[in-house]
mmCIF file of C-alpha atoms and ligand atoms in Angstrom:
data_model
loop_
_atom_site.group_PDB
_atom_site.id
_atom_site.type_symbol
_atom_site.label_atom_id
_atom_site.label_comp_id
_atom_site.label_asym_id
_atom_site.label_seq_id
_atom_site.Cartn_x
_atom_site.Cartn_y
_atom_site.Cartn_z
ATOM 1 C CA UNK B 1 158.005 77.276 58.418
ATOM 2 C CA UNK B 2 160.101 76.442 55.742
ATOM 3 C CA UNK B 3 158.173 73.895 54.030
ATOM 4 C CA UNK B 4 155.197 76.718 53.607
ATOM 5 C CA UNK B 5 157.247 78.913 52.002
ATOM 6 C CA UNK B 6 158.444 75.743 49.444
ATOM 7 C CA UNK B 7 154.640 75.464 48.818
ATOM 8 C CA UNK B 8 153.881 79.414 48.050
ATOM 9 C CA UNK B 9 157.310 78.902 46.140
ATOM 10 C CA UNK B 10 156.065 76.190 43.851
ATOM 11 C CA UNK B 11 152.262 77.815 43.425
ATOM 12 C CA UNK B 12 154.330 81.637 42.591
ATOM 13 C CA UNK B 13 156.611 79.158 39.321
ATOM 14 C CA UNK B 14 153.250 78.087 38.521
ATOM 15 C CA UNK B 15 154.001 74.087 39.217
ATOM 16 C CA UNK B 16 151.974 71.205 38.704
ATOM 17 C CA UNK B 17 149.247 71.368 41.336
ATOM 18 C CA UNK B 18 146.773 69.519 42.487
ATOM 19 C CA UNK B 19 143.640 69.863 45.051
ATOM 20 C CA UNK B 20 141.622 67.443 46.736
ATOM 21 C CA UNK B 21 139.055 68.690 48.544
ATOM 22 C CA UNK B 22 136.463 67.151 51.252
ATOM 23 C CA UNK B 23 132.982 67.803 53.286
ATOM 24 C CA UNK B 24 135.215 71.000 55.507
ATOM 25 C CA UNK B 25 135.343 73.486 52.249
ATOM 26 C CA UNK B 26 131.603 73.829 52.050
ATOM 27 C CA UNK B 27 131.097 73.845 55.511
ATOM 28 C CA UNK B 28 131.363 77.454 56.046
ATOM 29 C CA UNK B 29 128.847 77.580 52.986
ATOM 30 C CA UNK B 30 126.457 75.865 55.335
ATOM 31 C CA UNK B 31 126.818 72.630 54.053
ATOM 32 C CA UNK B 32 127.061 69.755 57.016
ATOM 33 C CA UNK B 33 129.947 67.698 56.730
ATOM 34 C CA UNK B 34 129.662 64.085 57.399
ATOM 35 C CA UNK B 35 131.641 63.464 60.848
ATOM 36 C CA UNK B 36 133.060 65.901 63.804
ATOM 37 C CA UNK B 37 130.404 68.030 65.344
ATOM 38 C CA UNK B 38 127.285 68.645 63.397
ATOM 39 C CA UNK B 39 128.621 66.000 60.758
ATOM 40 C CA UNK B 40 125.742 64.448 59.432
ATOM 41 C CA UNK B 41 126.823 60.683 60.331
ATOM 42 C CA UNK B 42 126.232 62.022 64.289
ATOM 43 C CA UNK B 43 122.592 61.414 63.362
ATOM 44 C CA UNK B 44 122.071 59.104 60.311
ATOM 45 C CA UNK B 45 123.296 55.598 59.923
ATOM 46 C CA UNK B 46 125.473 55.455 56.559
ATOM 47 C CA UNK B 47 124.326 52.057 55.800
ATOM 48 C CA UNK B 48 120.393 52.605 55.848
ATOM 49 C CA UNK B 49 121.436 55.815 53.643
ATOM 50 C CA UNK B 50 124.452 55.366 51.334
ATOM 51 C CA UNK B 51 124.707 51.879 50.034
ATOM 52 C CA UNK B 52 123.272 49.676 47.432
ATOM 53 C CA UNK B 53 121.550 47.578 49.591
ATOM 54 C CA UNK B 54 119.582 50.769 51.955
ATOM 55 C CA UNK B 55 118.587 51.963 48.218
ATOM 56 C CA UNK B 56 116.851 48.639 47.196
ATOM 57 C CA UNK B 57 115.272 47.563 50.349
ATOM 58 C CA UNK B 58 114.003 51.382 50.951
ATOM 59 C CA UNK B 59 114.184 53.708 47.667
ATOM 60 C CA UNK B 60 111.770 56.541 48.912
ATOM 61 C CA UNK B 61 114.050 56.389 52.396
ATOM 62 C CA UNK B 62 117.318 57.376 50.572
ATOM 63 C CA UNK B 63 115.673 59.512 48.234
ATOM 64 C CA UNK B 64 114.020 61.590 50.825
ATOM 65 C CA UNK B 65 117.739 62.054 52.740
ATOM 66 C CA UNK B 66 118.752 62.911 49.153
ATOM 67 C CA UNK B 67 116.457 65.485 48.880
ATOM 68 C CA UNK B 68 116.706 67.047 52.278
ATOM 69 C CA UNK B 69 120.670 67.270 51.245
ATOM 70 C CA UNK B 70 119.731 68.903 47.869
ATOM 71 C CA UNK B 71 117.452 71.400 49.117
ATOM 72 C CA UNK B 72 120.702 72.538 51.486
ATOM 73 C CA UNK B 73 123.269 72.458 48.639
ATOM 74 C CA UNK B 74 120.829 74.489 46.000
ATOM 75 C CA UNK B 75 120.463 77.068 49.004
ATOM 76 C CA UNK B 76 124.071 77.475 49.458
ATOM 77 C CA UNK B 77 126.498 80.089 48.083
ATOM 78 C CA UNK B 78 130.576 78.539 47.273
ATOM 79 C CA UNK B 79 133.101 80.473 49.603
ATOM 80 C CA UNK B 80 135.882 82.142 50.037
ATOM 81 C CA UNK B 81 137.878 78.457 49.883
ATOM 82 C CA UNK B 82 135.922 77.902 46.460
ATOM 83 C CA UNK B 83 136.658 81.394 44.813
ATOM 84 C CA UNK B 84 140.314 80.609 45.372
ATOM 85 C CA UNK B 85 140.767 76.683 43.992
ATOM 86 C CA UNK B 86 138.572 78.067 40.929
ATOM 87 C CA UNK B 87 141.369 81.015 40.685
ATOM 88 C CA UNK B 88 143.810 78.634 40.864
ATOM 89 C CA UNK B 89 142.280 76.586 38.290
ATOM 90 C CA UNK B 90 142.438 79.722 35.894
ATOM 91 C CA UNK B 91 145.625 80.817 36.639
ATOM 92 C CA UNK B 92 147.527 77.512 36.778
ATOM 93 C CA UNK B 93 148.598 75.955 33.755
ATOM 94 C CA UNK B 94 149.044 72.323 35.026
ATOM 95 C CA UNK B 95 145.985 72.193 37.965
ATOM 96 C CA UNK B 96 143.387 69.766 38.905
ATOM 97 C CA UNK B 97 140.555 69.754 41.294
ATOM 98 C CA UNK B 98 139.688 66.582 42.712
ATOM 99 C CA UNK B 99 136.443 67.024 45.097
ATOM 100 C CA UNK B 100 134.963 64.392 47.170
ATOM 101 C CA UNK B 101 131.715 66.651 47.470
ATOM 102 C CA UNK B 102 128.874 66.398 45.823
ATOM 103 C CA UNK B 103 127.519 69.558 46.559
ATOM 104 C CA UNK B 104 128.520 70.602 42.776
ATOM 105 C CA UNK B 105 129.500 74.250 44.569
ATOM 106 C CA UNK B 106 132.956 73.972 43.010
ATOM 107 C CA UNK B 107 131.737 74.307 39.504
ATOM 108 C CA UNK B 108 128.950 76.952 40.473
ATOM 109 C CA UNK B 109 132.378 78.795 41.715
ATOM 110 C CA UNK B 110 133.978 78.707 38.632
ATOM 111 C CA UNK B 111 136.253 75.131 38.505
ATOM 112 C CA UNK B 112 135.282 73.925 34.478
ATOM 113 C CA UNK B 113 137.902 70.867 34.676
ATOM 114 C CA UNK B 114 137.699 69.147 37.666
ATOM 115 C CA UNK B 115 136.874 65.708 39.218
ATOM 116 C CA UNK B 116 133.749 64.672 41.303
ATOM 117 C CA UNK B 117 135.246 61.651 42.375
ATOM 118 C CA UNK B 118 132.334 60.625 44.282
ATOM 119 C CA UNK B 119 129.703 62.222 42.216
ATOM 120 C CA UNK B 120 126.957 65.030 42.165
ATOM 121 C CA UNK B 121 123.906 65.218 44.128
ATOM 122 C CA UNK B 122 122.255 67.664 41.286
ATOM 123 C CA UNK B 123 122.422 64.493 39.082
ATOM 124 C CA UNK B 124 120.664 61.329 38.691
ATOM 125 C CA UNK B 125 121.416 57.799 36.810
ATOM 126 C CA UNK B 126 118.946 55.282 35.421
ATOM 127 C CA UNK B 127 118.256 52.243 37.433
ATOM 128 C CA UNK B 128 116.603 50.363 34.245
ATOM 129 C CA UNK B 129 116.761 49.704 30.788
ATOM 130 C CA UNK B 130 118.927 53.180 29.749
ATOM 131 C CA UNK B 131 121.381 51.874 32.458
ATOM 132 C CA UNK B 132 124.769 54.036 32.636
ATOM 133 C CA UNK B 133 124.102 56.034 29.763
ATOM 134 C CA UNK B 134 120.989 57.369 31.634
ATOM 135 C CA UNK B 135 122.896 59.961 33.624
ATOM 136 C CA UNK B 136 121.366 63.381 33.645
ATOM 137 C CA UNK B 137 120.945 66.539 35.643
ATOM 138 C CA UNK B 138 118.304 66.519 38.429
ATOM 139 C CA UNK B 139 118.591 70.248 39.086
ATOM 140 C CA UNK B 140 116.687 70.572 43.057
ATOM 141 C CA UNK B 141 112.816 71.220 42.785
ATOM 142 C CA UNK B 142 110.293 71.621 45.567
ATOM 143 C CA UNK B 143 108.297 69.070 45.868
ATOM 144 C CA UNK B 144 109.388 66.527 43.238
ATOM 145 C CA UNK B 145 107.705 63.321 43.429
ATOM 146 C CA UNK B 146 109.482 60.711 45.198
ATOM 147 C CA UNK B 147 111.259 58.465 43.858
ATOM 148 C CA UNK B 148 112.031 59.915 40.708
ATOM 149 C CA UNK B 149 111.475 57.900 37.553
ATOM 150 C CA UNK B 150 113.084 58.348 34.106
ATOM 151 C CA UNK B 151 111.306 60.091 31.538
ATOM 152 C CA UNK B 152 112.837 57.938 28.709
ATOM 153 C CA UNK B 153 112.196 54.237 30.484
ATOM 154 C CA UNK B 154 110.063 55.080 33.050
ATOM 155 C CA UNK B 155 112.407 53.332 35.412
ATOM 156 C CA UNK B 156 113.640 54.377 39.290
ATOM 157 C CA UNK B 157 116.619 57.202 39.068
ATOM 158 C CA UNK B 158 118.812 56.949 41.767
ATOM 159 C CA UNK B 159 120.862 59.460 42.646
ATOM 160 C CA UNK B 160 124.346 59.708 40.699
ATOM 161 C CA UNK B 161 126.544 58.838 43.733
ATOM 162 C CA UNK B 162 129.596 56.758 44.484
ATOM 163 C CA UNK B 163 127.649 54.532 47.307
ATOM 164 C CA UNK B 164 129.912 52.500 50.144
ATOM 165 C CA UNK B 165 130.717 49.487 48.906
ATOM 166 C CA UNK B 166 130.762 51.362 45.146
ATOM 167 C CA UNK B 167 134.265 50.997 43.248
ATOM 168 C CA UNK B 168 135.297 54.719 41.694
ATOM 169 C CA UNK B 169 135.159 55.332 38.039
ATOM 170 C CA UNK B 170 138.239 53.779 36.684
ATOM 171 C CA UNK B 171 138.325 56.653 33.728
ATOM 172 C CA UNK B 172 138.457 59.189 36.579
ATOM 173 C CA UNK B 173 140.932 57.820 39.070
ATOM 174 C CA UNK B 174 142.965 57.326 36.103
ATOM 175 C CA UNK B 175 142.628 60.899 35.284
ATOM 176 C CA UNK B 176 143.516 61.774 38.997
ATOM 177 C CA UNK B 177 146.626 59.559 39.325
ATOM 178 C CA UNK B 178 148.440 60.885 36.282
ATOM 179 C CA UNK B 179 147.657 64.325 37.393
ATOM 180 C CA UNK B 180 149.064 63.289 41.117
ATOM 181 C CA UNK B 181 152.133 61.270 39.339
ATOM 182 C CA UNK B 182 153.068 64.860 38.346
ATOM 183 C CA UNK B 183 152.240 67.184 41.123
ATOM 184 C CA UNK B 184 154.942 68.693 42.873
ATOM 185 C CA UNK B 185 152.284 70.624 45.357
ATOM 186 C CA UNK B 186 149.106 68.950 46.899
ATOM 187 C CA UNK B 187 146.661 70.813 48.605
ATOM 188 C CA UNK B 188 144.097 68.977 50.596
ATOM 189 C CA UNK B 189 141.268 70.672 52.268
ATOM 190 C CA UNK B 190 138.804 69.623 54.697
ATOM 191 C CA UNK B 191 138.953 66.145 55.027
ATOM 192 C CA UNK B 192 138.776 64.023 57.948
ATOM 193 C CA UNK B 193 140.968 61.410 55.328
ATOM 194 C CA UNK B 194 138.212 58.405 56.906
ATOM 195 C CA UNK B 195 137.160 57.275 53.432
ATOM 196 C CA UNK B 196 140.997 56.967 52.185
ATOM 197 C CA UNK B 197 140.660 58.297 48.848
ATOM 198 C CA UNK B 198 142.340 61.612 49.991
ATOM 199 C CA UNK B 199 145.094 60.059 51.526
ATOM 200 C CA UNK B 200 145.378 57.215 48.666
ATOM 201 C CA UNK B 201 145.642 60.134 45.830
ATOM 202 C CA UNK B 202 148.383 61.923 48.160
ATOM 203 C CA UNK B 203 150.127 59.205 48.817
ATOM 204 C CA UNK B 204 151.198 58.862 45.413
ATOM 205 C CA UNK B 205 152.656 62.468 44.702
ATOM 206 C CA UNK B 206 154.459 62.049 48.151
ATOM 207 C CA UNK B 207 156.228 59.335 46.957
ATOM 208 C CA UNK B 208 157.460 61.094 44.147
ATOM 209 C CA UNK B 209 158.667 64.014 46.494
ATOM 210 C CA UNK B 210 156.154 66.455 46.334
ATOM 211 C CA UNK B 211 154.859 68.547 49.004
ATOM 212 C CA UNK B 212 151.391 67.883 50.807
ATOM 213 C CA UNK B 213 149.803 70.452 52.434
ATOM 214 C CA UNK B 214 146.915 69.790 54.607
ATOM 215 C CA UNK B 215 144.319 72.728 55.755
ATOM 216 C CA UNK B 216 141.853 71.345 58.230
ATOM 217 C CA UNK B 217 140.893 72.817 61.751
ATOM 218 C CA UNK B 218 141.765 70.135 63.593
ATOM 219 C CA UNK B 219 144.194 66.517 63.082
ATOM 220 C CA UNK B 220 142.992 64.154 59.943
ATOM 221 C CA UNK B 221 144.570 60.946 58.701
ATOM 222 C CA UNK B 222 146.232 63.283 55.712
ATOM 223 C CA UNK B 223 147.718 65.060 58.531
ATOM 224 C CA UNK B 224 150.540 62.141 58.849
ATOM 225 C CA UNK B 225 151.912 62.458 55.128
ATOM 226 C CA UNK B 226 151.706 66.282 55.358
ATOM 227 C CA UNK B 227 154.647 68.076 54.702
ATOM 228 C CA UNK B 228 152.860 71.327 56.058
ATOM 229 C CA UNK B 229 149.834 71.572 58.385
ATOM 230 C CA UNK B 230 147.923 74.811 58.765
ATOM 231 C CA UNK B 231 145.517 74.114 61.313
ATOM 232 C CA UNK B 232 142.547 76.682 60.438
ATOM 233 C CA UNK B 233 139.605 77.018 58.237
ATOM 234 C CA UNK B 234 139.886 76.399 54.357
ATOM 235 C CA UNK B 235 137.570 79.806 53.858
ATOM 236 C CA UNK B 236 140.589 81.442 55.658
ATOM 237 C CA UNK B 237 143.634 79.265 54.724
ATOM 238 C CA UNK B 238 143.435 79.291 51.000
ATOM 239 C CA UNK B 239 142.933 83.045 50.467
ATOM 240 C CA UNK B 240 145.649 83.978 52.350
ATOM 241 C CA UNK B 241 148.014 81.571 51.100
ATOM 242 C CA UNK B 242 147.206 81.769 47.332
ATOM 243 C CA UNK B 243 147.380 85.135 46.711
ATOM 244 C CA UNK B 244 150.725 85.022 48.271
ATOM 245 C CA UNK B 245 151.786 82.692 45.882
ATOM 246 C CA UNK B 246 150.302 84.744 42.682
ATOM 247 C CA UNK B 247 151.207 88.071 43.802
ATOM 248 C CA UNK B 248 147.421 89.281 43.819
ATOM 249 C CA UNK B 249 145.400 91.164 46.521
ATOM 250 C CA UNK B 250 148.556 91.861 48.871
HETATM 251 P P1 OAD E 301 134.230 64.418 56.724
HETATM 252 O O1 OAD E 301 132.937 64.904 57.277
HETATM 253 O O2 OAD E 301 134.665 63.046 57.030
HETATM 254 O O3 OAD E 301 135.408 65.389 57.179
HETATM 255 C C1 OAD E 301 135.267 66.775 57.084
HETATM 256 C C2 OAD E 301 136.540 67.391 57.605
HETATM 257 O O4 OAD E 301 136.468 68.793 57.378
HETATM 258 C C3 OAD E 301 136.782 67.188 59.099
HETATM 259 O O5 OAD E 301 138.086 66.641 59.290
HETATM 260 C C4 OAD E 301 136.688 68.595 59.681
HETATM 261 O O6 OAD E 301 137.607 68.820 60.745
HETATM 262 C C5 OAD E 301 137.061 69.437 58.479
HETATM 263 N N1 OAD E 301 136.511 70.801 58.496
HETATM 264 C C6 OAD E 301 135.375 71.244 59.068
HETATM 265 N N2 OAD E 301 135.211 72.554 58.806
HETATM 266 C C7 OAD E 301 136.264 72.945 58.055
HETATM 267 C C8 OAD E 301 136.678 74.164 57.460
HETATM 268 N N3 OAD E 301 135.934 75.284 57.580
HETATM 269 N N4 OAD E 301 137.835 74.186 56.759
HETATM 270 C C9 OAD E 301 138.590 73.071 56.621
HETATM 271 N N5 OAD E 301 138.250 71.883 57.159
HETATM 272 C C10 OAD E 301 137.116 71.810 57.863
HETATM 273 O O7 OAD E 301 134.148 64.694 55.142
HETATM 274 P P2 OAD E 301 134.964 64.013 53.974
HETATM 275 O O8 OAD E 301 136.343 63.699 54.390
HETATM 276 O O9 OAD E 301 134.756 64.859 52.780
HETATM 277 O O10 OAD E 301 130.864 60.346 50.693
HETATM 278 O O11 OAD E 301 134.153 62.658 53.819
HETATM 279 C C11 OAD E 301 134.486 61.749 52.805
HETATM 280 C C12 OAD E 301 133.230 61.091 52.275
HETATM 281 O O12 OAD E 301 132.505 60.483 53.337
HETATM 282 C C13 OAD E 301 132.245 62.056 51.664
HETATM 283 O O13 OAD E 301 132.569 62.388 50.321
HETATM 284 C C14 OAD E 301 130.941 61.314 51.736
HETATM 285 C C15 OAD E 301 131.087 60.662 53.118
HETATM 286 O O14 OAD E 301 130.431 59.454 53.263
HETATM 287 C C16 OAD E 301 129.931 60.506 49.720
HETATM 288 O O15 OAD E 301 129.182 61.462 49.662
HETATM 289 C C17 OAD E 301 129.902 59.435 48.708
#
């Protein structure tokens, strides 16, 4: 396929490159994603879960779901798909991670400079008095009393998570569009592309010519602005095509 061999072209002259990754990269980590089979949205209702409104009415509701999800993500290792964006990251001079998960197993892999664009479940924010400035790290304990409270207002944490019906971090999607406004390569990984962020980030280096490259077993939304598709795991996909690219482990 021609258009692969532009991509492992542009990642061997070390151009600007970006990655956007979703729920599928930490799947093989045993990490659910949220839709297609065993996605956790088969059996939980996003709206009593993931919203402003399920955390007010029910606070010990969403923090127990938290928890259940945090005791998964502490447990799990990164991957094979992991070890290679945080390569990347090291060995490209103009690279940015931008991760939908909140797992935080990119950094425990090795990324130092990406993007959480939709938070980390190892963290927490202030519902009271400290208000945004009261983010800090909730690292996953057994049996932590729920709902947390803050130990400097005594106030409800809630977990520090871009909710539905949330806007994104201005500061941060800035950060990700001027990174995207220069990309000629754009990786995206497991993402079913349903919450459009993915496809709204890649969007805008496609317009400006660059290649998209989508790695996801099966069709997403990203799949119709991808320049390549390679229809297969990202544990798999990434390995083989990076060190291609960097001349390593052939
Ligand atoms: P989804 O669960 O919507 O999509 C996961 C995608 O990963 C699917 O398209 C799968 O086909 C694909 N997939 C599964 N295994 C894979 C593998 N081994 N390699 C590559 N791809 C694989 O997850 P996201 O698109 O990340 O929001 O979901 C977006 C947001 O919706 C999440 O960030 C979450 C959720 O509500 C928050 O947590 C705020």
């Amino acid at each position: 396929m021609v258009e692969l061999q532009t991509a492992i072209e542009l990642l061997k002259a070390q151009a600007p490159t970006v990655v956007i990754t979703g729920a599928g990269v930490s799947n093989e980590s045993g990490v659910p994603t949220f839709r297609g089979a065993g996605g956790l949205w088969r059996n939980y209702r996003a709206e009593d879960l993931a919203t402003p409104a399920a955390f007010a009415r029910n606070p010990q509701l969403v923090w127990e779901w938290y928890e259940m999800r945090r005791k998964i993500c502490a447990a799990a290792e990164p991957g094979a798909a992991h070890r290679t964006i945080a390569d990347m990251e090291r060995r490209l001079p103009e690279f940015l991670l931008i991760t939908q998960n909140v797992d935080g197993l990119h950094g425990r892999a090795g990324n130092r400079s990406h993007i959480e664009i939709h938070g980390n479940i190892f963290r927490a924010r202030c519902t009271g008095a400290c208000g945004s400035r009261g983010r800090r790290a909730l690292p996953y304990t057994p049996a932590m009393p729920l709902p947390p409270h803050c130990p400097e207002c005594g106030a409800m944490l809630r977990p520090d998570i871009v909710w539905f019906g949330e806007s994104y971090d201005p500061a941060l999607l800035g950060r990700c569009t001027a990174a995207l406004e220069r990309a000629r390569l754009v990786i995206v990984a497991g993402t079913s592309g349903v919450v459009p962020i993915p496809v709204h980030l890649a969007s805008i280096a496609a317009a400006r010519g660059a290649i998209i490259v989508d790695i996801n077993p099966v069709a997403s939304a990203v799949s119709e602005l991808a320049d390549v598709i390679i229809a297969g795991k990202a544990g798999e996909a990434l390995p083989e095509l990076w060190p291609a690219a960097a001349g390593s482990g052939e």
